[in-house]
Amino acid sequence: MTENTDIRTAFDQVMAEDHDLPAKQKQVLAASLTLFAEQGFANTTTKQIADRAGVAEGTVYRRYKTKDELLAALLKPMVTQVLPRLMHEFAQQVKTMQHLTRRQLLTALIENRVAFLEDNWQVGKILINEMMIRDDLRQSVMLNAGPIIQKTLFPILDQLREQHELAAIPNDMVGQFVIGTVLTNLLRANLQGDFAAFSQRAPYLIDFLDRGLAPK
Amino acid sequence: MTENTDIRTAFDQVMAEDHDLPAKQKQVLAASLTLFAEQGFANTTTKQIADRAGVAEGTVYRRYKTKDELLAALLKPMVTQVLPRLMHEFAQQVKTMQHLTRRQLLTALIENRVAFLEDNWQVGKILINEMMIRDDLRQSVMLNAGPIIQKTLFPILDQLREQHELAAIPNDMVGQFVIGTVLTNLLRANLQGDFAAFSQRAPYLIDFLDRGLAPK
Amino acid sequence: MTENTDIRTAFDQVMAEDHDLPAKQKQVLAASLTLFAEQGFANTTTKQIADRAGVAEGTVYRRYKTKDELLAALLKPMVTQVLPRLMHEFAQQVKTMQHLTRRQLLTALIENRVAFLEDNWQVGKILINEMMIRDDLRQSVMLNAGPIIQKTLFPILDQLREQHELAAIPNDMVGQFVIGTVLTNLLRANLQGDFAAFSQRAPYLIDFLDRGLAPK
Amino acid sequence: MTENTDIRTAFDQVMAEDHDLPAKQKQVLAASLTLFAEQGFANTTTKQIADRAGVAEGTVYRRYKTKDELLAALLKPMVTQVLPRLMHEFAQQVKTMQHLTRRQLLTALIENRVAFLEDNWQVGKILINEMMIRDDLRQSVMLNAGPIIQKTLFPILDQLREQHELAAIPNDMVGQFVIGTVLTNLLRANLQGDFAAFSQRAPYLIDFLDRGLAPK
DNA sequence: GATGAATGAGACTTCATTCAT
DNA sequence: AATGAATGAAGTCTCATTCAT
C-alpha cells in the first residue's frame, strides 16, 4: 500500500496547492479550520480567527478576500481533490487484491482509512454542516462525488456480487449503508467528544456491515 | 396501531403546550421552524422570521424574549418530551407482541415511524446542526436521550438476544447502527431534495439491519 | 409666473416623494446633502452623517440600504424630475410671451431661476463631482437631460432665430454657452465662498450672453 | 510660436523638477495622474496605483511619503509654476503684437493653447474636483492664480479697452467669461468622452466671446 | 397586543502605511 | 531601492433587541 503514503489530509492539500503560502496565512487557515469546526462558520468571527492565529485582523483578508473564500479554500480541495483521489486510490488498491472477500474489502475500507477520517473530521464536520444550508455547495459535492463513486466503487461492487460475495441490493444502497455506518460512528464519537472510541468501534462496524451486506 | 394516533409532531407539541398561544405566535414559530431548517439558525434574521410569519419584527419578541429562546421553544419539546414519549410508546407496542422477531421489531420501528420522521425532519435537521455547535444542547440531548434509550430499548434488545434473535453486539452499538442507518437515509433524502425516496427505501433498510444484526 | 410657485428644490422633491418619511430619515438626508456637498461623497463617513443628523449610525441605513443609495436618493430626483420639470415650466413660460426678445429670454432664464439655482447648488455640486467619476451617472444625466433640452429649449431657439434675434450658431452651442456661463458664475461664487456675489453678477451675465448670442 | 515650444505639460514639469527621478517613480506619478482623473483621488487606492505603475505597493511610498503628497506632487507644479508661466508667456506673446484686436487676442488665447489644455485636462479635472473639497487647495489656487491674472491679463484688457476693443465690463468678469467658456467646452468634451470635439468647437468659442466682449 | 422606527454593539471589510527581507 | 506581507485604524453595514405610539 505504498500508493497511499502520499495521501494527505484536506488541510495539507490547501497548503500544498500554494506552496509559498506565508506562515501567517497558514496560521489563518489552521485557526479558521479549528474554529469553523468548533463553532460553525456563521458563529465564527474574523476577529476570533485573527486572535487564534496570532495575526492582525487585516491579515485574515490578505489572501482570501472574504470570509466565504476562506471557507471555500478549506472545503474545495476536500471535495474536488482529496475525496476523488481517495476513492481512486482505494479502487486501485482493491484491484491488486485477487479473489477479494467482502470482509477484506470492508476492512481495507475502514481500517486503512481510519487515520485519514480522523484527520479530516474537522473539514468533514464543516462540510456536512454547510451542505445542509448552501445549495451551491450541495450541488458541487453531488456533481463531484456522485460520478466518482459510480465509476470507482460500483464496478467493484458488481464484481463482488458476481462472486456471490454481496447481497442483491442496488449499488447506491450499498454505498449509503457503508458511508452511513462509518459517518454515524464518526458523528457519535464527535458528540461524545471521544475520538479514541472511533477506532475502537471499528471491528463492530466491519462485522455489522459484513453481515448486513452478505447475500442470502 | 391505535397507540400511535396520539403521536404528534414536535411542532404540534409546542403548540399544544400553551393552549392560548395566539395565532401570530404560532405563525412566528412556524416561520422560525421553516427558516432555521432551510438556512440554519445563525443565518436566519428576525426580520426574515417576521416577514415569513406576516407580523412585525416586534411581535417576534412578544412571547420569546430572544432569538435563542425561539430556538429552544422548537428544540426543547422534541428532546424532553416528544422523543421520550415516542420511545416509551414504542416499548409499549413491542411488549404487546409475543415472540417478537428481529424483523418484526425493525419493521415496527421503521415503517411505523416513517411518517413521524418525515414530519419532524425539519426539527431534526436543526437539532443535529445545533448539536454540532452548542455544548449545552449536546449535553442536554445526551442526558435526556441516553437514559431513556437504555431504559426502554435496551431491555427489549436483551430479550431479543436471549431469544437468539440478536447478534452479540453491545446494546449501544445496536442503537448506533439502527439510528445511524435511519438517519443516513433521511440525510440522503434531504440532500437529494427527494423525500418520497425516504419511504421507498424503507424495505432495504429493514433488510440490511435484519441481516446485520442477526446472530452468527 | 404663478406656474412657478410650485417649483420645489431637489431636496424637497425627495421628501415629497415619500411623504411619510420619518423625521429622523429627513435629518439623515439633510445631513448627507450638506456633508456630501462640503466634503464630497467619498470623504464623508456614515458616522459623520449620523452625528450631524443626531441619530444612531444604524438609522442611516434604515431606509437606504447603502451609502450609494443615499447618494442616489439625493441625485435621482434632481436628474429625473426637477431638471426636466424646470425646463418644461420654463418653456411654458416662454410660450406665453409674445414677440420675445433675446434679452427678455435671458432675463427670464437667469433672474427668475437664481433662487432655484442657489437653493440647489448643493445638489448640483455633488452632481457635477460625481458625474466626473461615475459612468452610470453620466449616462443617466445625458439620457435624461439631453432629449428634454432638445424638445423644450431648441424649438424656442429656432423661433428666436427666425425672428432674427439669435446668431446662426448651432443650438447645442447656444445651450453650452448659456449653461456654461451660468455654471461658471456659480462655481466661482462657490470657490469664493460668497453666494451673494452670484446674484449681484447676474446683470453682467445677461449683458454678456445677450451680445454673444446676437446675430451679426 | 517659438515662445510656445517650451511650454510643457504640468506632468512633464513634475518630472523635470527632479532630474534623477527614477523610472519607477515616474511610472507611479503617471499611474496616479491617470487614475485620479478617471476615478477621483478618494476612490483610487495605492494598490491600484502600484498595479498600474507595474511596481510594488511599497515603491509608491519611496519618494512620496503619503497619498496626499502624491496628489500635491501632481497639482502643485500646475498651480505654482505651469499656470503662472503660461500666463506670463501669453502676456509676452501679446505684447509683441501691435494694435491687437479682440479677436486676435481670443484666437491666440484659445487656439494656441488648445493643445496645452487637452494635454493637461487630466490635471485640471483633478484640480477642479479637489478644489471643491479642500479649503487649503482652494486658498492656495486663489493666492497663486489671482495675482498673476491681475498682473498679466488685466493690463492687456485695460489696453484693449482703451483701444475700444473691449466692453466696459470689470476685468474679473471678462476673465470669468473667457475662462468659463473654455472650461465649459472642456467639461462637455469630457462628459461626452469626445476630445476631438473640443478643438472642433474652438471657432464657435472665439466667435461667441468676440461678440460677447465687444463694446456697444 | 401589535407595530416598525430606532438603536448600537459588533460584524465584515478596506486600505494607507510600515518594515523585514 | 524594491518588494509585498503585515498591520490596525477606521469604514461600511447587519441585526438582535428595545420602545414610543
GROMACS .gro file of N, CA and C in nm, chain C residues 36-43 103 121 125 128-134 138 142 167-170 172-173 176-181 183-188 190-192 201 204-205 207-209 211-216, chain D residues 36-43 103 121 125 128-134 138 142 167-170 172-173 176-181 183-188 190-192 201 204-205 207-209 211-216:
model
  318
  468PHE      N    1  -2.205   6.581   0.190
  468PHE     CA    2  -2.156   6.543   0.057
  468PHE      C    3  -2.111   6.668  -0.018
  469ALA      N    4  -2.188   6.775  -0.006
  469ALA     CA    5  -2.153   6.899  -0.077
  469ALA      C    6  -2.027   6.961  -0.018
  470GLU      N    7  -2.015   6.957   0.113
  470GLU     CA    8  -1.899   7.017   0.180
  470GLU      C    9  -1.769   6.941   0.153
  471GLN      N   10  -1.778   6.809   0.169
  471GLN     CA   11  -1.656   6.728   0.172
  471GLN      C   12  -1.642   6.632   0.056
  472GLY      N   13  -1.748   6.618  -0.020
  472GLY     CA   14  -1.750   6.516  -0.124
  472GLY      C   15  -1.806   6.386  -0.068
  473PHE      N   16  -1.863   6.307  -0.156
  473PHE     CA   17  -1.928   6.182  -0.117
  473PHE      C   18  -1.828   6.085  -0.053
  474ALA      N   19  -1.716   6.066  -0.122
  474ALA     CA   20  -1.620   5.965  -0.078
  474ALA      C   21  -1.553   6.001   0.054
  475ASN      N   22  -1.548   6.130   0.085
  475ASN     CA   23  -1.480   6.172   0.209
  475ASN      C   24  -1.575   6.182   0.327
  535ARG      N   25  -3.299   8.926  -2.505
  535ARG     CA   26  -3.268   8.973  -2.370
  535ARG      C   27  -3.380   8.935  -2.271
  553TRP      N   28  -2.780   7.449  -0.532
  553TRP     CA   29  -2.638   7.446  -0.562
  553TRP      C   30  -2.569   7.327  -0.494
  557LYS      N   31  -2.358   7.068  -0.700
  557LYS     CA   32  -2.216   7.048  -0.675
  557LYS      C   33  -2.184   6.898  -0.664
  560ILE      N   34  -2.218   6.736  -1.016
  560ILE     CA   35  -2.105   6.760  -1.106
  560ILE      C   36  -1.985   6.675  -1.066
  561ASN      N   37  -1.956   6.675  -0.938
  561ASN     CA   38  -1.842   6.597  -0.890
  561ASN      C   39  -1.857   6.448  -0.922
  562GLU      N   40  -1.973   6.395  -0.894
  562GLU     CA   41  -1.992   6.251  -0.914
  562GLU      C   42  -1.999   6.214  -1.062
  563MET      N   43  -2.048   6.308  -1.143
  563MET     CA   44  -2.053   6.281  -1.288
  563MET      C   45  -1.913   6.264  -1.346
  564MET      N   46  -1.817   6.332  -1.284
  564MET     CA   47  -1.679   6.322  -1.331
  564MET      C   48  -1.627   6.180  -1.313
  565ILE      N   49  -1.682   6.110  -1.220
  565ILE     CA   50  -1.628   5.983  -1.174
  565ILE      C   51  -1.711   5.862  -1.213
  566ARG      N   52  -1.843   5.877  -1.211
  566ARG     CA   53  -1.931   5.762  -1.231
  566ARG      C   54  -1.988   5.760  -1.372
  570ARG      N   55  -2.321   5.959  -1.538
  570ARG     CA   56  -2.303   6.041  -1.657
  570ARG      C   57  -2.402   5.999  -1.765
  574MET      N   58  -2.708   6.229  -1.916
  574MET     CA   59  -2.713   6.251  -2.061
  574MET      C   60  -2.849   6.207  -2.117
  599ALA      N   61  -2.804   8.447  -3.311
  599ALA     CA   62  -2.697   8.424  -3.408
  599ALA      C   63  -2.711   8.286  -3.471
  600ALA      N   64  -2.646   8.271  -3.586
  600ALA     CA   65  -2.652   8.143  -3.658
  600ALA      C   66  -2.553   8.044  -3.599
  601ILE      N   67  -2.578   8.011  -3.475
  601ILE     CA   68  -2.494   7.915  -3.404
  601ILE      C   69  -2.577   7.790  -3.379
  602PRO      N   70  -2.516   7.673  -3.390
  602PRO     CA   71  -2.594   7.552  -3.361
  602PRO      C   72  -2.657   7.559  -3.223
  604ASP      N   73  -2.697   7.343  -2.994
  604ASP     CA   74  -2.624   7.284  -2.881
  604ASP      C   75  -2.515   7.377  -2.830
  605MET      N   76  -2.460   7.458  -2.922
  605MET     CA   77  -2.358   7.553  -2.877
  605MET      C   78  -2.423   7.665  -2.796
  608GLN      N   79  -2.468   7.526  -2.466
  608GLN     CA   80  -2.340   7.518  -2.397
  608GLN      C   81  -2.297   7.653  -2.342
  609PHE      N   82  -2.315   7.757  -2.422
  609PHE     CA   83  -2.271   7.891  -2.378
  609PHE      C   84  -2.355   7.942  -2.262
  610VAL      N   85  -2.486   7.925  -2.273
  610VAL     CA   86  -2.574   7.975  -2.167
  610VAL      C   87  -2.549   7.899  -2.036
  611ILE      N   88  -2.556   7.768  -2.046
  611ILE     CA   89  -2.536   7.686  -1.926
  611ILE      C   90  -2.398   7.709  -1.868
  612GLY      N   91  -2.299   7.712  -1.954
  612GLY     CA   92  -2.161   7.730  -1.908
  612GLY      C   93  -2.141   7.862  -1.836
  613THR      N   94  -2.199   7.967  -1.892
  613THR     CA   95  -2.182   8.100  -1.831
  613THR      C   96  -2.245   8.103  -1.692
  615LEU      N   97  -2.316   7.838  -1.502
  615LEU     CA   98  -2.248   7.741  -1.417
  615LEU      C   99  -2.116   7.797  -1.365
  616THR      N  100  -2.043   7.861  -1.452
  616THR     CA  101  -1.915   7.919  -1.412
  616THR      C  102  -1.935   8.022  -1.302
  617ASN      N  103  -2.041   8.102  -1.318
  617ASN     CA  104  -2.071   8.203  -1.218
  617ASN      C  105  -2.096   8.137  -1.082
  618LEU      N  106  -2.168   8.028  -1.085
  618LEU     CA  107  -2.200   7.953  -0.964
  618LEU      C  108  -2.072   7.896  -0.904
  619LEU      N  109  -1.992   7.839  -0.990
  619LEU     CA  110  -1.868   7.777  -0.946
  619LEU      C  111  -1.777   7.880  -0.880
  620ARG      N  112  -1.768   7.994  -0.941
  620ARG     CA  113  -1.682   8.099  -0.886
  620ARG      C  114  -1.734   8.146  -0.750
  622ASN      N  115  -1.896   7.976  -0.547
  622ASN     CA  116  -1.866   7.869  -0.453
  622ASN      C  117  -1.719   7.870  -0.410
  623LEU      N  118  -1.633   7.890  -0.505
  623LEU     CA  119  -1.490   7.891  -0.472
  623LEU      C  120  -1.457   8.012  -0.384
  624GLN      N  121  -1.527   8.123  -0.408
  624GLN     CA  122  -1.506   8.241  -0.326
  624GLN      C  123  -1.576   8.229  -0.191
  633ARG      N  124  -2.387   8.943  -0.978
  633ARG     CA  125  -2.324   8.943  -1.111
  633ARG      C  126  -2.421   8.913  -1.225
  636TYR      N  127  -2.443   9.132  -1.542
  636TYR     CA  128  -2.329   9.116  -1.634
  636TYR      C  129  -2.347   8.992  -1.721
  637LEU      N  130  -2.397   8.885  -1.660
  637LEU     CA  131  -2.418   8.762  -1.737
  637LEU      C  132  -2.516   8.787  -1.851
  639ASP      N  133  -2.599   9.064  -1.996
  639ASP     CA  134  -2.536   9.150  -2.096
  639ASP      C  135  -2.441   9.072  -2.186
  640PHE      N  136  -2.357   8.995  -2.123
  640PHE     CA  137  -2.257   8.917  -2.197
  640PHE      C  138  -2.322   8.818  -2.294
  641LEU      N  139  -2.419   8.746  -2.243
  641LEU     CA  140  -2.486   8.647  -2.328
  641LEU      C  141  -2.567   8.717  -2.437
  643ARG      N  142  -2.511   8.990  -2.594
  643ARG     CA  143  -2.425   9.029  -2.706
  643ARG      C  144  -2.365   8.908  -2.776
  644GLY      N  145  -2.322   8.813  -2.696
  644GLY     CA  146  -2.254   8.697  -2.754
  644GLY      C  147  -2.343   8.616  -2.846
  645LEU      N  148  -2.473   8.619  -2.819
  645LEU     CA  149  -2.565   8.538  -2.899
  645LEU      C  150  -2.639   8.620  -3.004
  646ALA      N  151  -2.608   8.751  -3.011
  646ALA     CA  152  -2.677   8.836  -3.109
  646ALA      C  153  -2.635   8.802  -3.251
  647PRO      N  154  -2.725   8.811  -3.345
  647PRO     CA  155  -2.687   8.787  -3.486
  647PRO      C  156  -2.598   8.901  -3.533
  648LYS      N  157  -2.520   8.874  -3.635
  648LYS     CA  158  -2.426   8.976  -3.685
  648LYS      C  159  -2.501   9.095  -3.741
  684PHE      N  160  -0.633   5.910  -1.076
  684PHE     CA  161  -0.702   6.018  -1.005
  684PHE      C  162  -0.802   6.086  -1.098
  685ALA      N  163  -0.761   6.104  -1.224
  685ALA     CA  164  -0.851   6.169  -1.320
  685ALA      C  165  -0.970   6.080  -1.354
  686GLU      N  166  -0.944   5.952  -1.367
  686GLU     CA  167  -1.051   5.858  -1.404
  686GLU      C  168  -1.152   5.838  -1.292
  687GLN      N  169  -1.098   5.817  -1.172
  687GLN     CA  170  -1.184   5.771  -1.063
  687GLN      C  171  -1.196   5.869  -0.948
  688GLY      N  172  -1.116   5.973  -0.952
  688GLY     CA  173  -1.112   6.063  -0.838
  688GLY      C  174  -1.007   6.018  -0.740
  689PHE      N  175  -0.953   6.114  -0.665
  689PHE     CA  176  -0.846   6.086  -0.571
  689PHE      C  177  -0.891   5.988  -0.463
  690ALA      N  178  -1.005   6.017  -0.402
  690ALA     CA  179  -1.051   5.938  -0.287
  690ALA      C  180  -1.086   5.795  -0.326
  691ASN      N  181  -1.123   5.774  -0.451
  691ASN     CA  182  -1.163   5.640  -0.494
  691ASN      C  183  -1.047   5.557  -0.549
  751ARG      N  184  -1.034   8.991  -3.131
  751ARG     CA  185  -1.040   8.859  -3.193
  751ARG      C  186  -0.902   8.793  -3.200
  769TRP      N  187  -0.571   6.837  -1.933
  769TRP     CA  188  -0.707   6.823  -1.887
  769TRP      C  189  -0.716   6.728  -1.766
  773LYS      N  190  -0.885   6.838  -1.429
  773LYS     CA  191  -1.001   6.768  -1.375
  773LYS      C  192  -0.980   6.737  -1.227
  776ILE      N  193  -0.993   7.072  -1.025
  776ILE     CA  194  -1.129   7.124  -1.001
  776ILE      C  195  -1.200   7.043  -0.895
  777ASN      N  196  -1.191   6.912  -0.910
  777ASN     CA  197  -1.259   6.826  -0.812
  777ASN      C  198  -1.207   6.848  -0.671
  778GLU      N  199  -1.079   6.853  -0.656
  778GLU     CA  200  -1.024   6.866  -0.522
  778GLU      C  201  -1.044   7.007  -0.465
  779MET      N  202  -1.049   7.106  -0.553
  779MET     CA  203  -1.076   7.242  -0.505
  779MET      C  204  -1.216   7.254  -0.445
  780MET      N  205  -1.306   7.172  -0.496
  780MET     CA  206  -1.443   7.173  -0.443
  780MET      C  207  -1.445   7.128  -0.298
  781ILE      N  208  -1.346   7.052  -0.261
  781ILE     CA  209  -1.347   6.981  -0.133
  781ILE      C  210  -1.245   7.033  -0.033
  782ARG      N  211  -1.130   7.072  -0.082
  782ARG     CA  212  -1.022   7.109   0.009
  782ARG      C  213  -1.006   7.260   0.018
  786ARG      N  214  -0.802   7.532  -0.226
  786ARG     CA  215  -0.876   7.646  -0.281
  786ARG      C  216  -0.801   7.775  -0.249
  790MET      N  217  -0.628   8.029  -0.522
  790MET     CA  218  -0.670   8.169  -0.523
  790MET      C  219  -0.548   8.262  -0.507
  815ALA      N  220  -1.560   9.565  -2.411
  815ALA     CA  221  -1.676   9.624  -2.345
  815ALA      C  222  -1.639   9.674  -2.205
  816ALA      N  223  -1.721   9.762  -2.155
  816ALA     CA  224  -1.696   9.820  -2.023
  816ALA      C  225  -1.743   9.726  -1.912
  817ILE      N  226  -1.678   9.616  -1.910
  817ILE     CA  227  -1.709   9.514  -1.809
  817ILE      C  228  -1.589   9.506  -1.717
  818PRO      N  229  -1.610   9.485  -1.586
  818PRO     CA  230  -1.496   9.470  -1.496
  818PRO      C  231  -1.404   9.358  -1.544
  820ASP      N  232  -1.242   9.131  -1.390
  820ASP     CA  233  -1.264   8.998  -1.334
  820ASP      C  234  -1.379   8.926  -1.405
  821MET      N  235  -1.479   9.005  -1.452
  821MET     CA  236  -1.589   8.940  -1.524
  821MET      C  237  -1.543   8.892  -1.661
  824GLN      N  238  -1.371   8.579  -1.599
  824GLN     CA  239  -1.470   8.474  -1.568
  824GLN      C  240  -1.534   8.421  -1.696
  825PHE      N  241  -1.571   8.513  -1.786
  825PHE     CA  242  -1.639   8.471  -1.909
  825PHE      C  243  -1.546   8.389  -1.999
  826VAL      N  244  -1.425   8.436  -2.014
  826VAL     CA  245  -1.331   8.366  -2.102
  826VAL      C  246  -1.299   8.227  -2.046
  827ILE      N  247  -1.256   8.228  -1.921
  827ILE     CA  248  -1.218   8.101  -1.860
  827ILE      C  249  -1.339   8.005  -1.857
  828GLY      N  250  -1.452   8.061  -1.818
  828GLY     CA  251  -1.573   7.977  -1.808
  828GLY      C  252  -1.612   7.916  -1.940
  829THR      N  253  -1.603   7.995  -2.046
  829THR     CA  254  -1.642   7.945  -2.178
  829THR      C  255  -1.550   7.832  -2.222
  831LEU      N  256  -1.357   7.648  -2.020
  831LEU     CA  257  -1.369   7.538  -1.927
  831LEU      C  258  -1.494   7.454  -1.955
  832THR      N  259  -1.603   7.520  -1.984
  832THR     CA  260  -1.727   7.450  -2.013
  832THR      C  261  -1.711   7.361  -2.135
  833ASN      N  262  -1.638   7.415  -2.232
  833ASN     CA  263  -1.615   7.338  -2.354
  833ASN      C  264  -1.536   7.210  -2.323
  834LEU      N  265  -1.440   7.228  -2.235
  834LEU     CA  266  -1.357   7.115  -2.194
  834LEU      C  267  -1.441   7.013  -2.117
  835LEU      N  268  -1.521   7.065  -2.026
  835LEU     CA  269  -1.606   6.981  -1.943
  835LEU      C  270  -1.702   6.899  -2.029
  836ARG      N  271  -1.759   6.966  -2.127
  836ARG     CA  272  -1.856   6.897  -2.213
  836ARG      C  273  -1.787   6.787  -2.294
  838ASN      N  274  -1.533   6.627  -2.210
  838ASN     CA  275  -1.503   6.519  -2.117
  838ASN      C  276  -1.626   6.435  -2.088
  839LEU      N  277  -1.738   6.501  -2.067
  839LEU     CA  278  -1.861   6.427  -2.038
  839LEU      C  279  -1.903   6.345  -2.159
  840GLN      N  280  -1.879   6.398  -2.276
  840GLN     CA  281  -1.912   6.323  -2.398
  840GLN      C  282  -1.809   6.217  -2.428
  849ARG      N  283  -1.483   7.274  -3.180
  849ARG     CA  284  -1.576   7.381  -3.141
  849ARG      C  285  -1.507   7.514  -3.117
  852TYR      N  286  -1.634   7.845  -3.277
  852TYR     CA  287  -1.758   7.896  -3.215
  852TYR      C  288  -1.727   7.972  -3.087
  853LEU      N  289  -1.633   7.919  -3.009
  853LEU     CA  290  -1.598   7.985  -2.884
  853LEU      C  291  -1.543   8.125  -2.912
  855ASP      N  292  -1.585   8.314  -3.172
  855ASP     CA  293  -1.694   8.400  -3.222
  855ASP      C  294  -1.783   8.450  -3.108
  856PHE      N  295  -1.821   8.356  -3.023
  856PHE     CA  296  -1.911   8.389  -2.912
  856PHE      C  297  -1.847   8.491  -2.819
  857LEU      N  298  -1.721   8.465  -2.782
  857LEU     CA  299  -1.652   8.556  -2.691
  857LEU      C  300  -1.626   8.692  -2.758
  859ARG      N  301  -1.802   8.849  -2.978
  859ARG     CA  302  -1.921   8.932  -2.974
  859ARG      C  303  -1.959   8.972  -2.831
  860GLY      N  304  -1.950   8.872  -2.741
  860GLY     CA  305  -1.995   8.898  -2.604
  860GLY      C  306  -1.912   9.003  -2.534
  861LEU      N  307  -1.786   9.015  -2.576
  861LEU     CA  308  -1.699   9.109  -2.507
  861LEU      C  309  -1.681   9.240  -2.586
  862ALA      N  310  -1.748   9.249  -2.699
  862ALA     CA  311  -1.738   9.370  -2.782
  862ALA      C  312  -1.803   9.489  -2.711
  863PRO      N  313  -1.744   9.607  -2.731
  863PRO     CA  314  -1.809   9.727  -2.673
  863PRO      C  315  -1.938   9.757  -2.748
  864LYS      N  316  -2.030   9.830  -2.685
  864LYS     CA  317  -2.159   9.860  -2.750
  864LYS      C  318  -2.142   9.947  -2.872
   0.00000   0.00000   0.00000
